[in-house]
Short mmCIF file of C-alpha atoms and ligand atoms in Angstrom, two decimals:
data_model
loop_
_atom_site.label_atom_id
_atom_site.label_comp_id
_atom_site.label_asym_id
_atom_site.label_seq_id
_atom_site.Cartn_x
_atom_site.Cartn_y
_atom_site.Cartn_z
CA MET A 28 -30.18 -25.15 -2.10
CA HIS A 29 -26.51 -25.90 -1.65
CA HIS A 30 -23.70 -23.95 -3.37
CA HIS A 31 -19.94 -24.26 -3.27
CA THR A 32 -17.07 -21.84 -3.93
CA ARG A 33 -13.51 -21.25 -2.75
CA ILE A 34 -14.01 -17.94 -0.95
CA GLY A 35 -17.38 -16.99 0.52
CA ILE A 36 -17.47 -13.22 0.88
CA ILE A 37 -20.11 -11.62 3.13
CA GLY A 38 -20.79 -7.99 2.20
CA ALA A 39 -20.66 -6.01 -1.05
CA GLY A 40 -19.07 -2.86 0.35
CA PRO A 41 -15.65 -1.62 -0.77
CA ALA A 42 -13.92 -4.45 1.15
CA GLY A 43 -15.91 -7.39 -0.27
CA LEU A 44 -15.96 -6.03 -3.81
CA THR A 45 -12.21 -5.29 -4.09
CA LEU A 46 -11.44 -8.72 -2.63
CA ALA A 47 -13.63 -10.42 -5.24
CA LEU A 48 -11.94 -8.55 -8.09
CA LEU A 49 -8.43 -9.39 -6.83
CA LEU A 50 -9.30 -13.07 -6.38
CA GLN A 51 -11.05 -13.38 -9.72
CA ARG A 52 -8.00 -11.91 -11.45
CA SER A 53 -5.95 -14.78 -10.00
CA GLY A 54 -8.51 -17.38 -11.05
CA ILE A 55 -9.84 -18.04 -7.52
CA PRO A 56 -13.63 -18.51 -7.52
CA CYS A 57 -15.69 -16.55 -5.00
CA VAL A 58 -19.29 -15.58 -4.28
CA ILE A 59 -20.45 -12.37 -2.58
CA LEU A 60 -23.53 -12.41 -0.36
CA GLU A 61 -25.06 -8.97 0.24
CA ASN A 62 -28.20 -8.55 2.32
CA ARG A 63 -29.22 -5.21 0.77
CA SER A 64 -30.39 -4.53 -2.79
CA ARG A 65 -28.00 -3.32 -5.46
CA ASP A 66 -29.82 -0.01 -5.56
CA TYR A 67 -29.44 0.46 -1.81
CA VAL A 68 -25.69 -0.18 -1.64
CA GLU A 69 -25.07 1.97 -4.70
CA ASN A 70 -26.83 4.96 -3.20
CA ARG A 71 -25.75 4.79 0.46
CA VAL A 72 -24.11 8.17 1.13
CA ARG A 73 -20.77 7.86 2.89
CA ALA A 74 -17.45 9.75 2.95
CA GLY A 75 -15.39 10.28 -0.17
CA LEU A 76 -11.68 10.67 0.45
CA LEU A 77 -9.39 8.23 -1.38
CA GLU A 78 -5.73 7.86 -0.46
CA GLN A 79 -3.19 7.46 -3.22
CA ASN A 80 -2.87 3.72 -2.42
CA THR A 81 -6.62 3.26 -2.86
CA VAL A 82 -6.68 5.10 -6.19
CA ASP A 83 -3.69 3.03 -7.35
CA LEU A 84 -5.48 -0.21 -6.49
CA LEU A 85 -8.70 0.80 -8.26
CA ARG A 86 -6.65 1.67 -11.34
CA ASP A 87 -4.74 -1.60 -11.14
CA LEU A 88 -8.08 -3.45 -10.99
CA GLY A 89 -9.32 -1.67 -14.11
CA ALA A 90 -12.19 -0.13 -12.13
CA ALA A 91 -11.11 3.52 -12.38
CA ASP A 92 -12.37 4.78 -15.76
CA ARG A 93 -14.94 7.11 -14.19
CA LEU A 94 -12.72 7.90 -11.19
CA ASN A 95 -10.00 9.06 -13.61
CA VAL A 96 -12.43 11.54 -15.16
CA GLU A 97 -14.62 12.61 -12.22
CA GLY A 98 -12.27 12.20 -9.24
CA LEU A 99 -10.94 15.52 -7.93
CA GLU A 100 -7.24 15.40 -7.08
CA HIS A 101 -6.06 17.46 -4.13
CA HIS A 102 -2.51 18.58 -3.40
CA GLY A 103 -3.09 20.40 -0.13
CA VAL A 104 -5.56 20.91 2.70
CA ILE A 105 -6.60 23.98 4.69
CA LEU A 106 -6.66 23.84 8.48
CA SER A 107 -8.44 26.60 10.36
CA PHE A 108 -8.59 27.66 14.02
CA ASN A 109 -11.21 30.24 14.84
CA GLY A 110 -10.72 31.90 11.46
CA GLN A 111 -6.92 31.62 11.30
CA ARG A 112 -5.87 29.39 8.40
CA ILE A 113 -2.83 27.25 7.62
CA ARG A 114 -2.42 25.41 4.31
CA VAL A 115 -0.61 22.06 4.42
CA PRO A 116 0.83 21.39 0.93
CA PHE A 117 0.95 17.62 1.13
CA ASP A 118 2.34 17.05 -2.37
CA GLU A 119 5.39 19.14 -1.44
CA LEU A 120 5.80 17.42 1.94
CA THR A 121 5.26 13.82 0.80
CA GLY A 122 7.12 13.66 -2.48
CA GLY A 123 4.10 14.29 -4.69
CA ARG A 124 1.47 12.10 -3.03
CA GLY A 125 -2.11 13.30 -2.84
CA ILE A 126 -5.73 12.41 -2.17
CA THR A 127 -8.70 12.18 -4.50
CA ILE A 128 -12.24 13.17 -3.69
CA TYR A 129 -14.76 10.70 -5.14
CA GLY A 130 -17.87 9.54 -3.24
CA GLN A 131 -17.75 6.07 -1.72
CA GLN A 132 -21.05 5.18 -3.37
CA GLU A 133 -19.48 6.00 -6.74
CA VAL A 134 -16.60 3.64 -5.90
CA VAL A 135 -19.16 0.97 -5.00
CA LYS A 136 -21.08 1.51 -8.28
CA ASP A 137 -17.87 1.15 -10.30
CA LEU A 138 -16.75 -1.96 -8.42
CA ILE A 139 -20.14 -3.66 -8.79
CA ALA A 140 -20.30 -2.90 -12.53
CA THR A 141 -16.76 -4.24 -13.03
CA ALA A 142 -17.38 -7.36 -10.93
CA LEU A 143 -20.63 -8.24 -12.71
CA TYR A 144 -19.03 -7.60 -16.10
CA ARG A 145 -16.26 -10.06 -15.20
CA GLY A 146 -18.80 -12.70 -14.23
CA ILE A 147 -18.38 -12.52 -10.46
CA ASP A 148 -21.43 -13.83 -8.58
CA ILE A 149 -22.92 -11.15 -6.35
CA LEU A 150 -26.11 -12.32 -4.68
CA PHE A 151 -28.07 -9.23 -3.59
CA GLU A 152 -30.75 -9.42 -0.91
CA ALA A 153 -28.99 -12.55 0.34
CA ASP A 154 -28.84 -12.37 4.12
CA ALA A 155 -26.08 -14.42 5.79
CA THR A 156 -27.59 -15.80 8.99
CA LEU A 157 -24.99 -18.27 10.31
CA ILE A 158 -21.36 -19.20 9.68
CA GLU A 159 -20.52 -22.75 10.69
CA GLY A 160 -17.32 -24.76 10.89
CA ILE A 161 -14.71 -22.01 10.82
CA GLU A 162 -12.31 -24.37 12.58
CA SER A 163 -12.74 -26.96 9.81
CA GLU A 164 -11.39 -26.85 6.25
CA GLN A 165 -14.90 -26.37 4.79
CA PRO A 166 -16.84 -23.67 6.60
CA THR A 167 -20.46 -23.15 5.58
CA ILE A 168 -22.42 -19.91 5.35
CA HIS A 169 -26.18 -20.19 5.75
CA PHE A 170 -28.19 -17.49 4.02
CA THR A 171 -31.70 -16.66 2.94
CA GLN A 172 -32.72 -15.15 -0.38
CA ASN A 173 -36.26 -14.65 -1.71
CA GLY A 174 -37.60 -16.48 1.31
CA LEU A 175 -35.53 -19.60 0.55
CA VAL A 176 -32.83 -21.05 2.78
CA HIS A 177 -29.44 -21.73 1.16
CA THR A 178 -25.98 -22.90 2.21
CA LEU A 179 -22.65 -21.93 0.70
CA SER A 180 -19.67 -24.13 1.56
CA CYS A 181 -16.22 -22.71 0.91
CA ASP A 182 -12.53 -23.00 1.80
CA PHE A 183 -12.43 -19.61 3.53
CA VAL A 184 -14.95 -17.00 4.68
CA ALA A 185 -14.16 -13.31 4.23
CA GLY A 186 -16.21 -11.31 6.74
CA CYS A 187 -16.59 -7.97 4.92
CA ASP A 188 -20.00 -7.30 6.43
CA GLY A 189 -19.42 -4.00 8.22
CA PHE A 190 -19.68 -3.01 11.86
CA HIS A 191 -23.11 -4.59 12.47
CA GLY A 192 -22.35 -7.76 10.50
CA LEU A 193 -22.45 -11.35 11.59
CA SER A 194 -18.79 -12.26 11.05
CA ARG A 195 -17.17 -10.59 14.05
CA LYS A 196 -19.86 -12.06 16.32
CA THR A 197 -18.98 -15.51 14.93
CA MET A 198 -15.42 -15.31 16.27
CA PRO A 199 -15.19 -16.99 19.69
CA PRO A 200 -15.45 -14.22 22.32
CA ASP A 201 -12.12 -15.18 23.89
CA SER A 202 -10.24 -15.06 20.54
CA TYR A 203 -10.00 -11.26 20.49
CA ARG A 204 -10.22 -8.17 22.66
CA GLU A 205 -12.42 -5.17 21.83
CA PHE A 206 -11.56 -1.52 22.36
CA ARG A 207 -14.28 1.12 22.15
CA HIS A 208 -14.04 4.87 22.39
CA GLU A 209 -17.18 6.97 22.03
CA TYR A 210 -16.75 10.66 21.30
CA PRO A 211 -19.02 13.19 23.02
CA PHE A 212 -20.23 14.64 19.71
CA SER A 213 -21.64 13.63 16.30
CA TRP A 214 -21.37 14.88 12.72
CA LEU A 215 -24.24 16.36 10.78
CA GLY A 216 -23.39 15.96 7.09
CA ILE A 217 -25.07 17.59 4.09
CA LEU A 218 -24.88 17.40 0.31
CA ALA A 219 -25.91 20.61 -1.44
CA ASN A 220 -26.33 21.70 -5.03
CA VAL A 221 -23.87 24.55 -4.93
CA ALA A 222 -20.37 24.99 -6.33
CA PRO A 223 -17.73 24.39 -3.62
CA SER A 224 -16.59 27.64 -2.01
CA SER A 225 -13.04 26.29 -1.72
CA ASP A 226 -10.97 24.14 -4.10
CA GLU A 227 -9.39 22.43 -1.12
CA LEU A 228 -10.90 20.80 1.95
CA ILE A 229 -11.14 23.00 5.06
CA TYR A 230 -11.03 21.41 8.53
CA ALA A 231 -12.03 24.04 11.08
CA TYR A 232 -12.01 24.33 14.83
CA HIS A 233 -14.32 27.08 15.98
CA GLU A 234 -15.41 28.08 19.46
CA ARG A 235 -18.91 26.97 18.39
CA GLY A 236 -17.61 23.57 17.23
CA PHE A 237 -15.98 21.75 14.33
CA ALA A 238 -16.86 22.21 10.65
CA LEU A 239 -15.55 20.59 7.46
CA HIS A 240 -15.87 21.88 3.94
CA SER A 241 -15.56 19.11 1.34
CA LEU A 242 -16.98 18.60 -2.13
CA ARG A 243 -18.20 16.02 -4.57
CA SER A 244 -18.07 17.73 -7.95
CA PRO A 245 -17.77 21.22 -9.46
CA SER A 246 -21.47 21.71 -8.62
CA VAL A 247 -21.97 19.70 -5.42
CA SER A 248 -20.60 20.60 -1.98
CA ARG A 249 -20.29 18.19 0.96
CA LEU A 250 -20.17 19.84 4.39
CA TYR A 251 -20.20 18.67 7.99
CA ILE A 252 -20.65 20.27 11.41
CA GLN A 253 -20.15 19.01 14.95
CA VAL A 254 -23.46 18.59 16.77
CA ASP A 255 -24.43 17.16 20.16
CA ASN A 256 -25.02 13.42 20.41
CA GLU A 257 -28.60 14.15 21.51
CA ASP A 258 -29.38 16.42 18.54
CA LYS A 259 -32.07 15.30 16.11
CA ILE A 260 -32.03 16.11 12.41
CA GLU A 261 -35.34 18.01 12.92
CA ASP A 262 -33.47 20.41 15.24
CA TRP A 263 -31.39 21.54 12.28
CA SER A 264 -33.24 23.56 9.63
CA ASP A 265 -31.32 24.24 6.41
CA GLU A 266 -31.04 27.88 7.42
CA ARG A 267 -29.52 27.00 10.79
CA ILE A 268 -27.01 24.60 9.16
CA TRP A 269 -25.82 27.22 6.65
CA GLU A 270 -25.58 29.88 9.33
CA GLU A 271 -23.45 27.67 11.56
CA LEU A 272 -21.24 26.54 8.66
CA SER A 273 -20.64 30.13 7.59
CA ILE A 274 -19.57 31.15 11.09
CA ARG A 275 -17.39 28.13 11.82
CA LEU A 276 -15.62 28.00 8.44
CA GLY A 277 -15.39 31.79 8.19
CA ALA A 278 -12.17 33.64 7.46
CA GLU A 279 -11.42 37.18 6.39
CA GLY A 280 -12.14 37.80 2.72
CA TRP A 281 -13.88 34.44 2.27
CA ALA A 282 -17.57 33.63 2.07
CA LEU A 283 -19.46 30.34 2.00
CA GLU A 284 -21.87 29.99 -0.92
CA ARG A 285 -25.24 28.46 -0.05
CA GLY A 286 -27.52 26.26 -2.14
CA PRO A 287 -30.34 23.70 -1.91
CA ILE A 288 -29.54 20.86 0.50
CA PHE A 289 -30.59 17.48 -0.92
CA GLU A 290 -29.29 15.12 1.76
CA LYS A 291 -28.69 15.51 5.49
CA SER A 292 -27.97 13.02 8.24
CA ILE A 293 -26.35 12.73 11.67
CA THR A 294 -23.67 10.12 12.40
CA PRO A 295 -22.18 9.36 15.81
CA MET A 296 -18.40 9.34 16.11
CA ARG A 297 -16.67 6.29 17.46
CA SER A 298 -13.41 4.40 17.46
CA PHE A 299 -13.65 0.62 17.59
CA MET A 300 -10.82 -1.89 17.43
CA ILE A 301 -10.22 -5.57 17.90
CA ASP A 302 -6.76 -7.05 18.32
CA ASN A 303 -7.25 -10.18 16.19
CA MET A 304 -8.97 -10.27 12.79
CA GLN A 305 -8.85 -14.00 12.07
CA TYR A 306 -10.04 -17.23 13.62
CA GLY A 307 -9.65 -20.55 11.83
CA ARG A 308 -10.89 -20.04 8.28
CA LEU A 309 -12.76 -16.79 8.99
CA PHE A 310 -11.01 -13.52 8.13
CA LEU A 311 -12.48 -10.10 8.97
CA ALA A 312 -11.81 -6.99 6.87
CA GLY A 313 -12.92 -3.36 6.84
CA ASP A 314 -15.64 -1.99 9.14
CA ALA A 315 -16.32 -5.53 10.41
CA ALA A 316 -13.06 -5.21 12.35
CA HIS A 317 -12.55 -1.50 12.96
CA ILE A 318 -14.23 1.89 12.97
CA VAL A 319 -12.35 5.19 12.96
CA PRO A 320 -13.91 8.63 13.42
CA PRO A 321 -14.28 10.26 9.98
CA THR A 322 -12.00 13.21 10.73
CA GLY A 323 -9.00 11.58 9.05
CA GLY A 324 -11.02 10.28 6.07
CA LYS A 325 -9.60 6.78 6.63
CA GLY A 326 -12.58 4.35 6.75
CA LEU A 327 -12.71 3.27 3.12
CA ASN A 328 -8.93 3.33 2.75
CA LEU A 329 -8.41 0.99 5.69
CA ALA A 330 -10.95 -1.45 4.27
CA VAL A 331 -9.07 -1.53 0.97
CA ALA A 332 -5.69 -1.84 2.75
CA ASP A 333 -6.93 -4.91 4.68
CA ILE A 334 -8.04 -6.47 1.42
CA ARG A 335 -4.62 -6.06 -0.19
CA TRP A 336 -3.15 -8.22 2.59
CA LEU A 337 -5.99 -10.71 2.52
CA ALA A 338 -5.97 -11.19 -1.25
CA GLU A 339 -2.19 -11.59 -1.27
CA ALA A 340 -2.33 -14.17 1.53
CA LEU A 341 -5.15 -16.19 -0.08
CA ILE A 342 -3.53 -16.15 -3.53
CA HIS A 343 -0.22 -17.23 -1.98
CA PHE A 344 -2.01 -20.09 -0.20
CA PHE A 345 -3.71 -21.37 -3.35
CA GLU A 346 -0.48 -21.11 -5.36
CA THR A 347 1.92 -22.68 -2.83
CA GLY A 348 -0.17 -24.37 -0.14
CA GLN A 349 1.66 -22.24 2.44
CA THR A 350 -0.21 -20.58 5.28
CA ASP A 351 2.48 -18.12 6.44
CA LEU A 352 0.82 -15.00 4.99
CA LEU A 353 -2.59 -16.05 6.25
CA GLU A 354 -1.11 -16.35 9.72
CA GLN A 355 0.42 -12.87 9.45
CA TYR A 356 -2.78 -11.30 8.07
CA SER A 357 -4.07 -9.87 11.30
CA SER A 358 -0.79 -8.36 12.53
CA ASN A 359 -0.01 -6.95 9.07
CA CYS A 360 -3.39 -5.14 8.99
CA LEU A 361 -3.31 -3.98 12.59
CA ARG A 362 -0.13 -1.92 12.14
CA ARG A 363 -1.83 0.35 9.62
CA ILE A 364 -5.16 0.38 11.45
CA TRP A 365 -3.61 1.52 14.75
CA ARG A 366 -1.65 4.21 12.89
CA ALA A 367 -4.89 5.44 11.27
CA GLN A 368 -6.77 5.11 14.54
CA ASP A 369 -4.21 7.39 16.21
CA PHE A 370 -4.23 9.90 13.35
CA SER A 371 -8.04 10.02 13.24
CA ASN A 372 -8.17 10.49 17.01
CA PHE A 373 -5.54 13.25 16.80
CA MET A 374 -7.43 15.12 14.07
CA THR A 375 -10.71 14.68 15.96
CA TYR A 376 -9.39 16.16 19.20
CA LEU A 377 -7.47 18.91 17.39
CA PHE A 378 -10.54 20.27 15.58
CA HIS A 379 -13.55 19.50 17.76
CA LYS A 380 -14.81 21.59 20.62
CA GLN A 381 -14.50 19.66 23.86
CA ALA A 382 -13.51 22.20 26.47
CA GLU A 383 -14.59 25.80 27.11
CA HIS A 384 -13.01 28.15 24.61
CA GLY A 385 -10.11 29.84 26.39
CA SER A 386 -9.67 27.02 28.94
CA PHE A 387 -6.30 25.32 29.57
CA GLU A 388 -7.23 22.34 27.35
CA ASN A 389 -8.39 24.65 24.59
CA LEU A 390 -5.19 26.71 24.70
CA LEU A 391 -3.19 23.47 24.38
CA GLN A 392 -5.33 22.68 21.34
CA LYS A 393 -4.42 26.08 19.92
CA ALA A 394 -0.72 25.46 20.65
CA LYS A 395 -0.93 22.19 18.69
CA PHE A 396 -2.55 24.03 15.80
CA ASP A 397 0.05 26.83 15.84
CA TYR A 398 2.84 24.26 15.81
CA ILE A 399 1.67 23.05 12.36
CA GLY A 400 2.42 26.53 11.02
CA ILE A 401 5.77 26.82 12.84
CA SER A 402 7.25 23.40 12.17
CA LYS A 403 7.77 21.69 8.84
CA ALA A 404 8.24 18.45 10.78
CA GLN A 405 4.75 18.71 12.29
CA ALA A 406 3.18 19.71 8.96
CA THR A 407 4.91 16.70 7.36
CA THR A 408 3.58 14.40 10.09
CA ILE A 409 0.06 15.52 9.26
CA ALA A 410 0.62 15.38 5.51
CA GLU A 411 2.08 11.87 5.41
CA ASN A 412 -0.66 10.44 7.60
CA TYR A 413 -3.38 12.29 5.69
CA VAL A 414 -2.35 11.02 2.24
CA GLY A 415 -1.71 7.59 3.80
CA LEU A 416 1.63 6.04 4.63
CA LYS A 417 2.75 4.01 1.66
CA ASP A 418 4.17 0.87 3.19
CA VAL A 419 2.74 0.45 6.67
N1 LIG B 517 -25.37 -10.76 5.11
C1 LIG B 517 -25.00 -10.17 3.93
N2 LIG B 517 -24.50 -8.90 3.86
C2 LIG B 517 -24.37 -8.23 5.00
C3 LIG B 517 -24.69 -8.77 6.26
C4 LIG B 517 -25.23 -10.10 6.28
N3 LIG B 517 -25.59 -10.69 7.42
N4 LIG B 517 -24.44 -7.85 7.22
C5 LIG B 517 -23.98 -6.75 6.59
N5 LIG B 517 -23.92 -6.96 5.26
C6 LIG B 517 -23.48 -6.01 4.22
C7 LIG B 517 -23.99 -4.59 4.39
O1 LIG B 517 -25.28 -4.43 3.83
C8 LIG B 517 -22.95 -3.79 3.62
O2 LIG B 517 -23.30 -3.57 2.27
O3 LIG B 517 -22.08 -5.87 4.31
C9 LIG B 517 -21.71 -4.66 3.67
C10 LIG B 517 -20.57 -4.00 4.43
O4 LIG B 517 -20.13 -2.90 3.67
P1 LIG B 517 -19.58 -1.54 4.32
O5 LIG B 517 -20.41 -1.18 5.50
O6 LIG B 517 -19.47 -0.56 3.22
O7 LIG B 517 -18.14 -1.95 4.90
P2 LIG B 517 -16.71 -2.13 4.21
O8 LIG B 517 -16.80 -2.82 2.89
O9 LIG B 517 -15.86 -2.67 5.28
O10 LIG B 517 -16.27 -0.65 3.85
C11 LIG B 517 -15.86 0.25 4.84
O11 LIG B 517 -17.65 1.79 4.62
O12 LIG B 517 -18.79 2.50 6.53
C12 LIG B 517 -17.88 2.85 5.55
O13 LIG B 517 -16.44 4.43 6.60
C13 LIG B 517 -16.58 3.11 6.19
O14 LIG B 517 -15.62 3.88 4.26
C14 LIG B 517 -15.68 2.75 5.10
C15 LIG B 517 -16.27 1.62 4.40
C1 LIG B 518 -16.07 13.71 2.62
O1 LIG B 518 -15.84 14.36 1.58
O2 LIG B 518 -17.11 13.08 2.77
C2 LIG B 518 -15.04 13.68 3.70
C3 LIG B 518 -13.82 14.26 3.48
C4 LIG B 518 -12.87 14.25 4.49
C5 LIG B 518 -13.16 13.67 5.70
C6 LIG B 518 -14.41 13.07 5.93
C7 LIG B 518 -15.35 13.08 4.92
O3 LIG B 518 -12.23 13.67 6.69
#
C-alpha cells in the first residue's frame, strides 16, 4: 500500500515523538514508523535525567502532567572520591537551574499518549527497510507491517531511529565522518524496590571502580557500578552488587539501604559522533547521530535539543519556503553535541577507575576532584554543563 505525508519520521523514541508533537502543533502532517511494539518501547529501561530545557519543552508541548507530579527536582549533586564528598549546589551556581529525575520510559509513555490523543499516526511494528530518493524532493520510505510491504512518500525524512537504525547508513559514506571512542569498562545498572538512601545523586570514584546512586521514586532506587567489558550479568549476584555498591558509595556516617532488585543489565560505554547530520532531504536526530557515555546524563537531552532545531527549521521552511535553517541544522546541533560529548567524557574519566590507585594518572584524577572543592569556577563549570547550557 502507498501512503503520503509531509514528514516521515522513523523511530518512536524521545526524538521522533517530540518532533511529531512540535510539527502537529504547527499543522504539519507527519507519520511515525516504529519497528517495535508500543509495549516494548514504553517499557525499555533507560536513563532518567532531564535537563531544565527538556522539562520546559515537555511542559510547552502539554505532555508534562505526570512529570509535574512524579518528577523529582534536584538542586545539587554529590561527588565522591574514595569516600570524600563534595556537594555541587547547581541551583546556586547556575541562577536557579536544575535537573529532574523521571525515567525515559515514562517520558516515552507520556509522549505516545499525547501524540495518539492528538491524532498523530504512529505505526507500531512497522519496520523501515529502505529510504529512497533523499536527493529528490519526494523521498520514499519502504516499510513492512503485518507481513505487508508499504511505501510512505514524504517531503522530508527524519531519521530518529537510534544508533542501530537505517537512516545513518542511508547517508552516502563520503557525506560525513565518524568518530568512535570505546571505553574500557561498562555499566551494570539495577532498579530496586528500596527507598533511595540519598535525596541527591551521588557520583563516586572508588579504588574498586565507579558507582552512581540515582533514584526513580520515593520507593525505587536506580544504581550503577563500573564493571569489566567482559563481565556477564550472571557473574553479578544481587549480593555481590549490593556489597560493591556499599563499598564504592560509602562515606562516614552514611549507609546504603538494600532491597529486592527487579531489573539488572550491563551496557557498554561509548562515544560516537558524526560531523554532518543531514544529506538532501534526510535529517538525523538523537542516537541515530551521536552516542555519549551516560556519565553526564545527556543522551535523552541531546535528542530533544536536536529536535528543537529540526522542528524550527522545518516549520520555517513550510511557512516561508526558505531553506536557511535547514541548511544550518547540522552545525547548530553539533555545537551542543560536542559540548556534551566533552562533558560526558570529562565526567567519565574523572569518576571511573582506569589506572592503578595511587599511580600518577590516578593522583591527577584526585587533583581534578579536589579542585572542584577549592574553586567556585570549577564547580560552576560542572554545574552549568550538568544542568545543560541554555543557549548552545
Ligand atoms: N524502522 C522503524 N523504527 C526503527 C528502526 C527501523 N528500521 N530502527 C530503529 N527504530 C526505532 C527503535 O525501535 C527505537 O524505538 O527507533 C527508535 C529510536 O529511539 P531511541 O533509541 O530511544 O533514540 P532517540 O529517540 O534518539 O532517543 C535517544 O535514547 O538510547 C537512549 O540514551 C539515549 O536517552 C537517549 C535516547
Ligand atoms: C539515571 O537515573 O538513570 C541516571 C542518572 C544520571 C546519569 C545516568 C543515569 O548520569
